[in-house]
Amino acid sequence: MELFFQQMVNGLVVGSIYSLVALGITLIYGIMQLPNFAHGHLYMLGAYLTLSMMSLYGSAYWPAILVSVAVMVVFGMLLERLVFRPLHNAPHINAMIAAVGVMLFLESAARKIWGADYRRLESPYEDVMNLFGLTITQQRAIIILAAIVLMVGLNLFLKRTVIGATIEAMAQNREGAFLVGINANKVSLLTFGIASGLAAAAASLAAPINLVYPSMGAMVNLKAFVIIVLGGMGSIPGAVLGGYILGLAESMSGTYLNSEYKDLIAFVILVLILTLKPTGLFAKEAQ
Amino acid sequence: MRKNRISQRASKLVLPALLLIAAAIPVLISNTYYLDVLARVFIWTIAVSGMNVIVGYTGQLSLAHAGFFGIGAYTFGLLMVKAEMPFLPSLVVAMVATGLIGALVGFISLRLKGHYFAIFSLCVGVILLLLIEKWESLTEGVRGLLGIPVPQIGSLVFSSLTSQYYLILFFLVLTALINKRIVQSLVGRTFMSIRNSEELAVALGINVMRNKILAFVHSTVLAGLAGALYAGYIRFLGPDIAHVEHTFDMLLYLLVGGIGTLWGPLVGTTLVTILMQMLQSWQEYRMMIFGPVLVLLVMFLPYGIIGTCVRLKQRRQTELERRAEHTTAVSSVHEQRLSGGKADA
């Protein structure tokens, strides 16, 4: 039983990361109807920025994360302005292919700048804590807490502020939002910024327990897409819930089934669910 | 009008001329490097022209193609190595097996539309890759499948590079002809109607699902064929060939050449592969160049090279026709006036 709870905590840690990445993708999808295949690579970039801040400038962990998030917010906005906004009225397939182009570019650029080898981000929180008989490193506890703080913060931002409300309004009904005078360009710029910032935060939090390498975003990206398909694309609660479900499913199957096939479990779940229910579990509307 | 007829006759000559050149290349060029590059180009062209059917003509962005390429390659390789079957039966079985798996995947995934389908197919590609990589007892996993025998049909042994080149060229021509027939037939038009508007296609009484599956299976069979030819050519297989990266490569080839055009796959694959070979010394910068190229392409040249040419030609043709109509209209008015004038006089 102890093993079960231990694995549950591990699943929550992994699930927190997945949820944060999936949240970004689902926000962008809700506003721009764009599956941003490059999102995992923004995640990778965020991790490298934090790593560089710490190793090159000797910055502490938290300030490094802040800088990384800030840089990625600006980067995400640039990406929206330069690549995705000009393509907004083109056929859907074009924007998806452009996202693939951005992805290829970011990965090879990272390989060029930081090298292809696996790197470790040293966290100041390596100590082990004892919580109700479960052992957990401080870093893992921080991941779970920080993810919750970020999610609650995002929710408050969307529900309680006017700017946040414009994002929600546009996700709910594009034409209606235009009618009440919401500037679509500003909203998509903002959304891209927030989503990229979330990815950078997730990556910086997860980097100490995983490794940092140029293609680290690819698998996370795919799993995040599985999550938002499961959760219904564009649905925020779906992304959060889906992230935790996948994290738990992976950690349980890694323990009780074969750990070799751990990465496969997400895709098997996807196939099963889409076979039974083609619109996803919590779909907003039939697609 | 006369000029038009001449250009039509010229375009009819392009195909035999190209075939002649392709057949003569091994005789003219003794450099094995160029021959090797061309053989690879042909293999990938087969796979890309398969992708073209589902992505270009039917409008469903399938991102599982490298996975099906891998299935074809591994089925063929395993049959040759472990079951010791001859070349042709292995090739046929590899194509059939890829098609069957394609039908199964298509049956599940094609119920999804738009982005859902693209994401799902991407995941299918990853599943296929992971299966090939992890199922070590069957595929040898990351160690790779070694010692695939030389292709042999009857007493013909394709051991030299030149003979392999002709073998691959044969299948490329076959693929191109079949695709041409399909695209210009009613089936092809049905695919395009689905691409243009699924709702309209349904309203016209088209069985959309059946046609989509047909297009998907056809495209996977071609991917399987390309994979099997690749396995017979390289004679070594690693799980890497099923990597999603190759799907994106194929998408790049298709986009450069012209999505939804018959010549697009060949032109795009040839051009990009040759460019990549020329940039070989820039290996690390390769994707740093092609990523932005992909973005710029969809922004400024979304129909690719062939697609843009076709569009320009169409526009010129309609312009010519309009002008011709205009002149005949004017001259008839002129004649009327003349005859009217005569009557008056």
XYZ file of C-alpha atoms in Angstrom, chain A residues 10-106:
97
model
C 5.125 10.627 -8.212
C 2.186 10.599 -10.580
C 1.008 13.930 -9.188
C 4.458 15.423 -9.763
C 4.567 14.293 -13.381
C 0.918 15.208 -13.847
C 1.525 18.760 -12.595
C 4.091 19.306 -15.337
C 1.829 17.810 -17.989
C -1.079 19.954 -16.840
C 0.914 23.176 -17.075
C 2.113 22.402 -20.607
C -1.326 21.221 -21.712
C -2.878 24.388 -20.263
C -0.739 26.509 -22.568
C -1.641 24.471 -25.618
C -5.328 24.502 -24.781
C -5.318 28.295 -24.218
C -3.747 28.866 -27.633
C -6.133 26.405 -29.250
C -9.121 28.078 -27.641
C -8.164 31.492 -28.989
C -6.567 30.752 -32.340
C -7.823 27.249 -33.256
C -4.169 26.385 -33.719
C -2.587 23.162 -32.451
C 0.804 24.607 -31.625
C 3.133 21.697 -32.334
C 6.080 23.857 -31.265
C 4.855 24.220 -27.688
C 7.058 21.433 -26.339
C 10.032 23.206 -27.786
C 9.118 26.419 -25.988
C 9.177 24.221 -22.885
C 12.682 23.050 -23.807
C 13.812 26.634 -24.391
C 12.498 27.627 -20.964
C 14.545 24.897 -19.285
C 17.719 25.924 -21.108
C 17.228 29.587 -20.226
C 16.963 28.763 -16.525
C 19.974 26.481 -16.796
C 22.035 29.182 -18.530
C 21.052 31.838 -16.022
C 22.244 29.583 -13.209
C 25.407 28.224 -14.792
C 26.600 31.307 -16.697
C 25.514 34.165 -14.453
C 25.498 32.297 -11.168
C 21.933 33.336 -10.559
C 19.893 31.652 -7.838
C 17.117 29.193 -8.738
C 14.043 31.409 -8.344
C 15.389 34.566 -10.049
C 16.591 32.348 -12.911
C 13.073 30.977 -13.336
C 11.627 34.488 -13.331
C 14.017 35.644 -16.047
C 13.335 32.530 -18.102
C 9.561 33.021 -17.837
C 9.849 36.698 -18.752
C 12.031 35.975 -21.783
C 9.693 33.221 -22.941
C 6.640 35.480 -22.603
C 8.289 37.956 -24.969
C 9.441 35.141 -27.242
C 5.939 33.677 -27.419
C 4.526 37.067 -28.320
C 7.125 37.496 -31.067
C 6.246 34.091 -32.424
C 2.576 35.001 -32.553
C 3.258 38.324 -34.246
C 5.783 37.045 -36.807
C 4.571 33.549 -37.643
C 1.046 32.747 -36.563
C -0.821 36.031 -36.975
C -0.002 36.354 -40.703
C -1.287 32.814 -41.164
C -4.501 33.237 -39.266
C -6.721 33.517 -42.318
C -4.893 30.856 -44.344
C -6.148 27.243 -44.404
C -5.660 25.425 -41.079
C -3.094 23.055 -42.495
C -0.714 25.976 -43.201
C -0.515 27.165 -39.609
C 0.072 23.601 -38.421
C 2.907 23.171 -40.900
C 4.365 26.518 -39.838
C 4.337 25.262 -36.248
C 6.292 22.227 -37.411
C 8.792 24.585 -39.056
C 9.206 26.547 -35.828
C 9.698 23.279 -33.984
C 12.458 22.081 -36.304
C 14.171 25.452 -36.054
C 14.071 25.652 -32.248
